[in-house]
Amino acid sequence: MNAIAASMAGIVIRVNVQVGDAVQPGQDVVVLESMKMEIPVQAEAAGTVRAVNVKEGDFVNEGDVLVELEG
Amino acid sequence: MRKVLIANRGEIARRILRTCRARGVATVAVYSEADAGWPFVREADEAVLLGPPPVAQSYLNLEKIVAIAKETGADAIHPGYGFLSENPTFARRCREEGIAFIGPDPDVIAAMGDKVNARRTMQRAGVPVVPGTDEPLASVEAALGAAAAIGYPVMLKASAGGGGIGMQVCRTPEELKAAYGTATARAKAYFGCGDVFLEKYIDDPRHIEVQILADAHGNVVHLFERDCSVQRRHQKVIEETPSPFLTEEARQAICAAAVAAAKAVGYVGAGTVEFLVDADQNFYFLEMNTRLQVEHPITEETLGLDLVALQLDIAEGKPLPFTQEDVAARRKGHAIECRVYAEDPVTFLPAPGRIVAYEPPSGEGVRVDDGVEAGLTVTPYYDPMIAKLVVSGSTREEALARGRAALAAYRIEGLKHNIPFLQRVLESEPFVQGRYTTHLVQELQAQEQKGARQS
């Protein structure tokens, strides 16, 4: 399993993937907003989305797992 | 004025509190749940909770803020900068409730907030604006004709774009011909509208602004300029006054243009006129900020003035206590402001977190306007700025030396901050020599990347 974690505390403003989607390395899976800036969170490796743990408007802390991949 | 509600947070709330206290004016702080333990809440005479941390439910909740002002008997509201400071609806609501809004007339805020309208107003007042086409271009022939009149280089801009998206620099008619088709097609694909404009492209621009003050009796003075060319992510990080770039002649011209701009809109209050300045000292109107600005302290330090106190005087209907000649006679020395941000010093990405240790520098010519203390958490909800380090000296060299020493002495632990970046700028050759443009930060980054590859 490959976990995609938040790089900083912030608010989820967009979730770009859903369960079953295939993602590529470098793809923006979630966009966070922190201190008036939009921060894209990217997949580091290719895989298929197994779980999406957040939705728009959620507050996340640094290290929280946002999306889980398999494959 | 007996009681002022401060519709803001952090360092600027504290800054306004300081002046109110010195004048014997009572204060009301408003705060979100995220700011409950912050110094500005504790230091105000009264403090009222606004709501949860998100700005829509706290610092942008204008009806709630107006209601609190009425309940607490505040007769004026100071909006600081950001948040509601340039919101004409808020200024109008204050007026309807019989509360003085410390800022200009709502109609002036609205007029300057509309960029196209502001540009036309300035043109009518004889203030130079960046040459360009006011209407969308009909064809590539029209674009070539307009570019010939404006002079190369030009920038092709999608009318629906923004923030640098859909912009293309063209240095020759051939480049413009080639770019026109792709720019219109891309504008249509991205923004659903293929309209494009042309604007003169300023190659190595400086961002220089002029502080103005205007009272309700028709008096307008300028408080000289601030050079705000050091920017990252199109936001200012270091400002200084006087500008090391402007000649005395250009300084007089740009300051006179700012006064003309303020008069053209019937401005009352403290405001700032921003300009782009090219390598030949030609200047062009960018926008007018109808509020107190973050970088106001450097003007205060070189003129020995309290801008917040002057804002309160103007709101009370008092005439300006000085003439333009008086202001010129007060001017002395040099001041530099460094904005201390909770952010990664290399990537400039925000870095919220808990401040474990906090010791700001002090000493002659050192002023720190901050809003934090050890033990507090800088949250992701608001701007990453945590303090402003303002240094001044009788010369630019002295101010610079004090700036370097103060940055070295500044201690912030527990979260990432940009002090290492500020130090790099203050030590860089272009900054030390005063020969820098808005490209300085990118140039320093490129140099570092090259250095990292070579080592």
Short mmCIF file of C-alpha atoms in Angstrom, two decimals, chain B:
data_model
loop_
_atom_site.label_atom_id
_atom_site.label_comp_id
_atom_site.label_asym_id
_atom_site.label_seq_id
_atom_site.Cartn_x
_atom_site.Cartn_y
_atom_site.Cartn_z
CA MET B 1 -13.43 59.29 19.19
CA ARG B 2 -13.70 57.39 22.45
CA LYS B 3 -13.66 53.72 21.55
CA VAL B 4 -12.23 51.94 18.50
CA LEU B 5 -13.06 48.39 17.43
CA ILE B 6 -10.16 46.74 15.61
CA ALA B 7 -11.48 44.44 12.88
CA ASN B 8 -8.23 42.52 12.45
CA ARG B 9 -5.74 40.24 14.18
CA GLY B 10 -2.06 39.63 14.89
CA GLU B 11 0.59 42.29 14.48
CA ILE B 12 -1.61 44.94 12.87
CA ALA B 13 -4.26 44.66 15.60
CA ARG B 14 -1.49 45.13 18.14
CA ARG B 15 -0.03 48.05 16.20
CA ILE B 16 -3.39 49.88 16.19
CA LEU B 17 -3.90 49.09 19.88
CA ARG B 18 -0.59 50.74 20.69
CA THR B 19 -1.61 54.07 19.15
CA CYS B 20 -5.11 53.98 20.67
CA ARG B 21 -3.62 53.37 24.11
CA ALA B 22 -1.18 56.27 23.69
CA ARG B 23 -4.11 58.57 22.85
CA GLY B 24 -6.32 57.35 25.67
CA VAL B 25 -8.83 55.82 23.24
CA ALA B 26 -10.52 52.63 24.50
CA THR B 27 -10.19 49.48 22.35
CA VAL B 28 -12.29 46.46 21.40
CA ALA B 29 -10.58 43.42 19.89
CA VAL B 30 -12.51 40.80 17.95
CA TYR B 31 -11.00 37.36 17.51
CA SER B 32 -11.61 33.86 16.19
CA GLU B 33 -11.37 30.68 18.26
CA ALA B 34 -7.92 30.05 16.70
CA ASP B 35 -6.61 33.34 18.14
CA ALA B 36 -8.01 33.10 21.68
CA GLY B 37 -4.62 33.16 23.43
CA TRP B 38 -2.95 35.79 21.25
CA PRO B 39 -1.49 39.01 22.68
CA PHE B 40 -3.80 41.37 20.76
CA VAL B 41 -6.82 39.77 22.45
CA ARG B 42 -5.32 40.13 25.91
CA GLU B 43 -4.02 43.67 25.40
CA ALA B 44 -7.31 45.22 24.25
CA ASP B 45 -9.64 46.80 26.83
CA GLU B 46 -12.43 44.49 25.69
CA ALA B 47 -12.34 41.39 23.51
CA VAL B 48 -15.28 39.66 21.84
CA LEU B 49 -15.25 36.22 20.22
CA LEU B 50 -16.30 36.27 16.54
CA GLY B 51 -16.62 32.56 15.85
CA PRO B 52 -14.75 29.56 14.42
CA PRO B 53 -11.37 29.99 12.68
CA PRO B 54 -12.37 30.13 8.96
CA VAL B 55 -12.34 33.77 7.85
CA ALA B 56 -15.89 33.70 6.47
CA GLN B 57 -17.12 32.90 9.98
CA SER B 58 -14.78 35.28 11.78
CA TYR B 59 -12.75 38.18 10.36
CA LEU B 60 -14.87 38.50 7.21
CA ASN B 61 -18.21 38.28 9.04
CA LEU B 62 -19.02 41.95 8.59
CA GLU B 63 -22.54 41.88 10.08
CA LYS B 64 -21.25 40.27 13.26
CA ILE B 65 -18.43 42.80 13.54
CA VAL B 66 -20.84 45.73 13.07
CA ALA B 67 -23.16 44.21 15.71
CA ILE B 68 -20.27 43.86 18.18
CA ALA B 69 -19.27 47.49 17.56
CA LYS B 70 -22.82 48.59 18.44
CA GLU B 71 -23.06 46.34 21.51
CA THR B 72 -19.74 47.55 22.90
CA GLY B 73 -20.43 51.20 22.08
CA ALA B 74 -17.46 51.59 19.72
CA ASP B 75 -17.74 54.81 17.74
CA ALA B 76 -15.16 53.85 15.11
CA ILE B 77 -13.77 50.74 13.40
CA HIS B 78 -10.19 50.37 12.20
CA PRO B 79 -9.99 47.56 9.62
CA GLY B 80 -6.16 47.27 9.44
CA TYR B 81 -5.06 45.69 6.13
CA GLY B 82 -6.47 42.66 4.31
CA PHE B 83 -9.80 41.19 5.49
CA LEU B 84 -12.49 43.93 5.30
CA SER B 85 -10.13 46.89 4.83
CA GLU B 86 -11.03 47.42 1.17
CA ASN B 87 -14.61 46.17 1.28
CA PRO B 88 -16.98 49.00 0.28
CA THR B 89 -20.02 47.14 1.67
CA PHE B 90 -18.41 47.03 5.09
CA ALA B 91 -17.47 50.72 4.97
CA ARG B 92 -21.05 51.54 3.94
CA ARG B 93 -22.57 49.38 6.70
CA CYS B 94 -20.43 51.16 9.30
CA ARG B 95 -21.68 54.51 8.02
CA GLU B 96 -25.33 53.34 8.09
CA GLU B 97 -24.91 52.37 11.73
CA GLY B 98 -23.33 55.70 12.62
CA ILE B 99 -19.89 54.18 13.21
CA ALA B 100 -16.84 55.92 11.72
CA PHE B 101 -14.97 53.67 9.29
CA ILE B 102 -11.27 54.55 9.54
CA GLY B 103 -10.59 54.62 5.82
CA PRO B 104 -11.86 56.41 2.72
CA ASP B 105 -15.38 56.80 1.41
CA PRO B 106 -17.04 53.51 0.30
CA ASP B 107 -17.47 54.86 -3.25
CA VAL B 108 -13.74 55.59 -3.49
CA ILE B 109 -12.88 52.08 -2.24
CA ALA B 110 -15.21 50.61 -4.89
CA ALA B 111 -13.85 52.84 -7.66
CA MET B 112 -10.22 51.92 -6.95
CA GLY B 113 -11.10 48.23 -6.52
CA ASP B 114 -12.27 48.09 -10.13
CA LYS B 115 -8.96 47.92 -12.06
CA VAL B 116 -10.33 49.04 -15.44
CA ASN B 117 -12.16 51.99 -13.88
CA ALA B 118 -9.08 52.92 -11.80
CA ARG B 119 -6.93 52.89 -14.94
CA ARG B 120 -9.34 55.20 -16.82
CA THR B 121 -9.61 57.57 -13.85
CA MET B 122 -5.82 57.83 -13.67
CA GLN B 123 -5.50 58.44 -17.42
CA ARG B 124 -7.97 61.31 -17.11
CA ALA B 125 -5.96 62.73 -14.20
CA GLY B 126 -2.78 62.68 -16.29
CA VAL B 127 -1.19 59.85 -14.28
CA PRO B 128 0.73 57.52 -16.64
CA VAL B 129 -0.65 53.98 -16.94
CA VAL B 130 0.98 51.00 -18.66
CA PRO B 131 0.23 51.60 -22.38
CA GLY B 132 -2.13 49.01 -23.81
CA THR B 133 -5.37 48.29 -25.61
CA ASP B 134 -8.56 48.93 -23.66
CA GLU B 135 -10.72 46.77 -25.94
CA PRO B 136 -10.16 43.13 -27.04
CA LEU B 137 -8.18 42.79 -30.28
CA ALA B 138 -10.24 41.93 -33.36
CA SER B 139 -7.52 40.33 -35.49
CA VAL B 140 -3.81 39.68 -35.81
CA GLU B 141 -3.60 42.83 -38.00
CA ALA B 142 -5.18 44.87 -35.22
CA ALA B 143 -2.70 43.36 -32.75
CA LEU B 144 0.27 44.27 -34.99
CA GLY B 145 -1.03 47.81 -35.41
CA ALA B 146 -1.55 48.25 -31.68
CA ALA B 147 1.88 46.81 -30.87
CA ALA B 148 3.53 49.21 -33.31
CA ALA B 149 1.85 52.12 -31.53
CA ILE B 150 2.71 50.82 -28.02
CA GLY B 151 6.29 49.78 -28.88
CA TYR B 152 7.93 46.38 -28.33
CA PRO B 153 8.23 44.32 -26.17
CA VAL B 154 4.51 43.77 -25.61
CA MET B 155 2.56 41.28 -23.56
CA LEU B 156 -0.37 39.40 -25.01
CA LYS B 157 -2.92 38.74 -22.26
CA ALA B 158 -6.08 36.66 -22.21
CA SER B 159 -8.83 38.94 -20.93
CA ALA B 160 -10.26 36.13 -18.82
CA GLY B 161 -6.87 35.08 -17.46
CA GLY B 162 -5.17 36.15 -14.27
CA GLY B 163 -2.23 35.49 -12.00
CA GLY B 164 0.16 35.08 -14.93
CA ILE B 165 -1.98 32.48 -16.74
CA GLY B 166 -2.45 33.12 -20.44
CA MET B 167 0.28 35.76 -20.77
CA GLN B 168 2.91 35.80 -23.48
CA VAL B 169 5.77 38.23 -24.05
CA CYS B 170 6.41 39.20 -27.70
CA ARG B 171 9.59 41.06 -28.60
CA THR B 172 9.09 41.40 -32.40
CA PRO B 173 6.17 41.54 -34.89
CA GLU B 174 7.11 37.98 -35.95
CA GLU B 175 6.80 36.73 -32.38
CA LEU B 176 3.47 38.50 -32.01
CA LYS B 177 2.15 36.96 -35.28
CA ALA B 178 3.18 33.50 -34.09
CA ALA B 179 1.78 34.02 -30.58
CA TYR B 180 -1.56 35.54 -31.57
CA GLY B 181 -3.14 32.35 -32.95
CA THR B 182 -2.02 30.12 -30.09
CA ALA B 183 -2.92 32.74 -27.44
CA THR B 184 -6.50 33.17 -28.71
CA ALA B 185 -6.95 29.40 -29.11
CA ARG B 186 -5.56 28.75 -25.64
CA ALA B 187 -7.65 31.52 -24.08
CA LYS B 188 -10.76 29.95 -25.65
CA ALA B 189 -9.82 26.47 -24.44
CA TYR B 190 -8.84 27.51 -20.91
CA PHE B 191 -11.23 30.31 -20.15
CA GLY B 192 -14.07 29.80 -22.64
CA CYS B 193 -13.35 33.24 -24.14
CA GLY B 194 -10.77 33.92 -26.85
CA ASP B 195 -10.45 37.66 -26.20
CA VAL B 196 -6.89 38.92 -25.90
CA PHE B 197 -5.39 42.31 -25.01
CA LEU B 198 -2.01 43.90 -25.50
CA GLU B 199 -0.01 45.71 -22.88
CA LYS B 200 3.50 47.16 -22.90
CA TYR B 201 5.88 44.69 -21.27
CA ILE B 202 8.24 46.27 -18.76
CA ASP B 203 11.48 44.29 -18.89
CA ASP B 204 13.20 44.90 -15.57
CA PRO B 205 10.55 46.57 -13.44
CA ARG B 206 10.78 48.04 -9.98
CA HIS B 207 7.69 48.11 -7.82
CA ILE B 208 7.65 51.53 -6.18
CA GLU B 209 4.73 53.02 -4.27
CA VAL B 210 3.95 56.39 -2.72
CA GLN B 211 2.24 56.87 0.64
CA ILE B 212 -0.27 59.69 0.62
CA LEU B 213 -2.40 61.34 3.29
CA ALA B 214 -5.48 63.42 2.58
CA ASP B 215 -7.80 65.18 5.00
CA ALA B 216 -11.47 66.17 4.68
CA HIS B 217 -10.46 69.78 4.01
CA GLY B 218 -8.90 69.19 0.59
CA ASN B 219 -5.27 68.92 1.75
CA VAL B 220 -3.24 66.12 0.15
CA VAL B 221 0.42 65.39 0.90
CA HIS B 222 2.72 62.54 -0.07
CA LEU B 223 5.01 60.88 2.46
CA PHE B 224 7.58 59.86 -0.16
CA GLU B 225 8.11 56.46 -1.70
CA ARG B 226 8.80 52.87 -0.69
CA ASP B 227 10.66 50.45 -2.95
CA CYS B 228 8.86 47.10 -2.74
CA SER B 229 10.63 45.29 -5.57
CA VAL B 230 11.79 42.32 -3.48
CA GLN B 231 8.90 39.90 -3.91
CA ARG B 232 8.26 36.19 -3.82
CA ARG B 233 5.05 34.63 -5.16
CA HIS B 234 4.14 38.19 -6.32
CA GLN B 235 4.07 39.26 -2.66
CA LYS B 236 6.40 41.72 -1.01
CA VAL B 237 9.05 40.41 1.39
CA ILE B 238 11.45 43.34 1.86
CA GLU B 239 10.72 47.04 1.41
CA GLU B 240 12.90 50.10 1.84
CA THR B 241 12.74 53.86 1.75
CA PRO B 242 14.08 55.88 0.07
CA SER B 243 14.30 53.77 -3.08
CA PRO B 244 18.00 53.27 -3.94
CA PHE B 245 17.03 53.33 -7.61
CA LEU B 246 15.09 56.58 -8.15
CA THR B 247 16.85 59.80 -9.09
CA GLU B 248 15.71 62.88 -7.17
CA GLU B 249 13.96 64.14 -10.30
CA ALA B 250 12.06 60.88 -10.80
CA ARG B 251 11.18 60.85 -7.08
CA GLN B 252 9.59 64.29 -7.33
CA ALA B 253 7.67 63.26 -10.45
CA ILE B 254 6.32 59.99 -9.05
CA CYS B 255 5.30 61.62 -5.74
CA ALA B 256 3.53 64.43 -7.61
CA ALA B 257 1.68 61.83 -9.72
CA ALA B 258 0.52 60.06 -6.55
CA VAL B 259 -0.86 63.33 -5.15
CA ALA B 260 -2.64 63.97 -8.48
CA ALA B 261 -4.09 60.44 -8.32
CA ALA B 262 -5.43 61.00 -4.80
CA LYS B 263 -6.93 64.36 -5.75
CA ALA B 264 -8.54 62.85 -8.87
CA VAL B 265 -10.63 60.48 -6.75
CA GLY B 266 -11.35 62.91 -3.91
CA TYR B 267 -9.41 60.73 -1.51
CA VAL B 268 -9.65 61.20 2.27
CA GLY B 269 -7.46 59.10 4.58
CA ALA B 270 -4.17 57.22 4.30
CA GLY B 271 -3.63 55.53 0.95
CA THR B 272 -0.93 54.22 -1.32
CA VAL B 273 -0.45 54.60 -5.05
CA GLU B 274 1.55 51.74 -6.58
CA PHE B 275 3.65 52.12 -9.70
CA LEU B 276 5.82 49.99 -11.97
CA VAL B 277 9.06 51.79 -12.81
CA ASP B 278 11.18 50.79 -15.82
CA ALA B 279 14.97 50.91 -16.21
CA ASP B 280 14.76 54.48 -17.58
CA GLN B 281 12.75 55.68 -14.56
CA ASN B 282 9.48 55.91 -16.51
CA PHE B 283 6.66 55.04 -14.14
CA TYR B 284 3.19 53.60 -14.69
CA PHE B 285 0.18 53.45 -12.37
CA LEU B 286 -0.58 49.92 -11.14
CA GLU B 287 -3.25 50.32 -8.47
CA MET B 288 -4.28 52.33 -5.45
CA ASN B 289 -4.53 50.70 -2.03
CA THR B 290 -7.21 52.42 0.02
CA ARG B 291 -5.92 51.37 3.45
CA LEU B 292 -2.94 51.31 5.81
CA GLN B 293 -0.30 49.01 4.36
CA VAL B 294 1.89 46.33 5.89
CA GLU B 295 5.04 48.33 5.06
CA HIS B 296 3.88 51.63 6.62
CA PRO B 297 6.51 51.49 9.43
CA ILE B 298 9.45 52.35 7.16
CA THR B 299 7.72 55.60 6.25
CA GLU B 300 7.07 56.26 9.95
CA GLU B 301 10.72 55.61 10.83
CA THR B 302 12.14 58.01 8.22
CA LEU B 303 9.62 60.79 8.95
CA GLY B 304 9.09 60.39 12.69
CA LEU B 305 5.32 60.06 12.24
CA ASP B 306 2.57 57.79 13.57
CA LEU B 307 0.37 56.93 10.58
CA VAL B 308 -2.33 55.27 12.68
CA ALA B 309 -2.61 58.42 14.81
CA LEU B 310 -2.92 60.49 11.63
CA GLN B 311 -5.65 58.13 10.37
CA LEU B 312 -7.57 58.71 13.60
CA ASP B 313 -7.12 62.50 13.27
CA ILE B 314 -8.41 62.44 9.70
CA ALA B 315 -11.40 60.29 10.73
CA GLU B 316 -12.18 62.88 13.41
CA GLY B 317 -12.23 65.57 10.72
CA LYS B 318 -9.02 67.31 11.80
CA PRO B 319 -6.89 68.98 9.14
CA LEU B 320 -3.43 67.55 8.40
CA PRO B 321 -0.97 69.00 10.95
CA PHE B 322 1.73 69.66 8.34
CA THR B 323 2.37 70.86 4.79
CA GLN B 324 4.36 69.14 2.06
CA GLU B 325 7.36 71.32 2.97
CA ASP B 326 7.14 70.23 6.62
CA VAL B 327 7.14 66.59 5.52
CA ALA B 328 10.21 67.12 3.34
CA ALA B 329 12.02 68.79 6.26
CA ARG B 330 11.31 65.83 8.58
CA ARG B 331 12.72 63.24 6.20
CA LYS B 332 15.95 61.66 7.34
CA GLY B 333 17.91 58.43 7.09
CA HIS B 334 16.96 55.12 5.62
CA ALA B 335 14.66 52.29 6.72
CA ILE B 336 14.25 48.66 5.62
CA GLU B 337 11.44 46.25 6.52
CA CYS B 338 11.83 42.47 6.40
CA ARG B 339 8.64 40.42 6.64
CA VAL B 340 9.15 37.36 8.79
CA TYR B 341 6.93 34.58 7.47
CA ALA B 342 6.10 31.10 8.76
CA GLU B 343 7.20 29.43 5.56
CA ASP B 344 9.92 27.26 4.09
CA PRO B 345 12.90 29.57 3.32
CA VAL B 346 13.65 27.75 0.05
CA THR B 347 10.30 26.74 -1.45
CA PHE B 348 8.26 29.58 0.17
CA LEU B 349 5.53 27.07 1.01
CA PRO B 350 3.54 27.91 4.15
CA ALA B 351 4.66 26.24 7.37
CA PRO B 352 2.10 26.56 10.16
CA GLY B 353 3.11 25.19 13.54
CA ARG B 354 3.77 25.87 17.19
CA ILE B 355 6.25 28.53 18.23
CA VAL B 356 8.40 26.86 20.87
CA ALA B 357 10.83 29.74 21.46
CA TYR B 358 10.54 33.37 20.42
CA GLU B 359 13.05 36.15 21.06
CA PRO B 360 12.90 39.17 18.75
CA PRO B 361 16.00 41.37 18.42
CA SER B 362 16.21 44.87 19.90
CA GLY B 363 18.63 47.78 19.95
CA GLU B 364 19.20 51.14 18.33
CA GLY B 365 17.38 51.49 15.03
CA VAL B 366 15.54 48.18 15.48
CA ARG B 367 11.74 48.00 15.64
CA VAL B 368 9.79 44.74 15.64
CA ASP B 369 6.05 44.85 14.97
CA ASP B 370 4.84 41.37 15.85
CA GLY B 371 1.76 39.64 17.17
CA VAL B 372 3.11 36.37 18.50
CA GLU B 373 4.89 34.91 21.49
CA ALA B 374 6.37 31.57 22.52
CA GLY B 375 3.81 28.83 23.07
CA LEU B 376 1.36 30.03 20.41
CA THR B 377 0.42 28.05 17.33
CA VAL B 378 0.52 29.76 13.94
CA THR B 379 -2.52 28.23 12.24
CA PRO B 380 -3.12 27.58 8.52
CA TYR B 381 -6.21 29.81 8.50
CA TYR B 382 -4.54 33.17 8.00
CA ASP B 383 -1.63 34.90 6.32
CA PRO B 384 1.81 33.39 7.16
CA MET B 385 3.31 36.70 8.32
CA ILE B 386 4.37 36.55 11.96
CA ALA B 387 6.41 39.72 12.39
CA LYS B 388 7.92 42.73 10.68
CA LEU B 389 11.51 43.60 11.40
CA VAL B 390 12.05 47.30 10.71
CA VAL B 391 15.59 48.66 10.84
CA SER B 392 16.68 52.22 10.30
CA GLY B 393 19.91 54.18 10.22
CA SER B 394 21.31 57.52 9.13
CA THR B 395 22.47 55.90 5.88
CA ARG B 396 21.40 52.87 3.84
CA GLU B 397 24.64 51.11 4.81
CA GLU B 398 23.90 51.61 8.50
CA ALA B 399 20.33 50.34 8.13
CA LEU B 400 21.59 47.32 6.20
CA ALA B 401 24.22 46.50 8.83
CA ARG B 402 21.58 46.75 11.57
CA GLY B 403 19.26 44.56 9.52
CA ARG B 404 21.87 41.83 9.19
CA ALA B 405 22.72 41.94 12.90
CA ALA B 406 19.05 41.90 13.88
CA LEU B 407 18.25 38.93 11.63
CA ALA B 408 21.21 37.04 13.09
CA ALA B 409 19.91 37.74 16.62
CA TYR B 410 16.26 36.84 15.85
CA ARG B 411 15.35 33.54 17.49
CA ILE B 412 12.26 31.63 16.39
CA GLU B 413 12.07 27.91 17.10
CA GLY B 414 9.46 25.23 16.54
CA LEU B 415 8.34 26.10 13.03
CA LYS B 416 9.97 26.85 9.70
CA HIS B 417 10.51 30.53 9.01
CA ASN B 418 12.08 32.60 6.25
CA ILE B 419 14.82 34.36 8.23
CA PRO B 420 17.57 32.42 6.35
CA PHE B 421 16.05 33.69 3.10
CA LEU B 422 15.90 37.29 4.36
CA GLN B 423 19.58 36.99 5.32
CA ARG B 424 20.46 35.76 1.84
CA VAL B 425 18.74 38.78 0.27
CA LEU B 426 20.40 41.29 2.60
CA GLU B 427 23.78 39.78 1.73
CA SER B 428 23.22 39.49 -2.01
CA GLU B 429 25.23 41.70 -4.34
CA PRO B 430 22.25 43.24 -6.20
CA PHE B 431 20.50 44.18 -2.94
CA VAL B 432 23.62 45.55 -1.27
CA GLN B 433 24.26 47.72 -4.34
CA GLY B 434 20.61 48.76 -4.59
CA ARG B 435 20.47 47.50 -8.18
CA TYR B 436 17.62 45.03 -8.06
CA THR B 437 14.29 44.51 -9.82
CA THR B 438 11.19 42.41 -9.13
CA HIS B 439 13.17 39.47 -10.60
CA LEU B 440 15.69 39.46 -7.71
CA VAL B 441 14.25 36.47 -5.84
CA GLN B 442 14.08 34.27 -8.98
CA GLU B 443 17.65 35.29 -9.83
CA LEU B 444 18.90 34.32 -6.37
CA GLN B 445 17.06 30.99 -6.59
CA ALA B 446 18.54 30.26 -10.02
CA GLN B 447 22.03 31.05 -8.70
CA GLU B 448 21.55 28.73 -5.75
CA GLN B 449 20.31 25.89 -7.92
CA LYS B 450 23.33 26.36 -10.19
CA GLY B 451 25.63 26.42 -7.15
CA ALA B 452 24.02 23.26 -5.79
CA ARG B 453 24.52 21.46 -9.13
CA GLN B 454 28.19 22.48 -9.31
CA SER B 455 29.07 21.49 -5.76
#
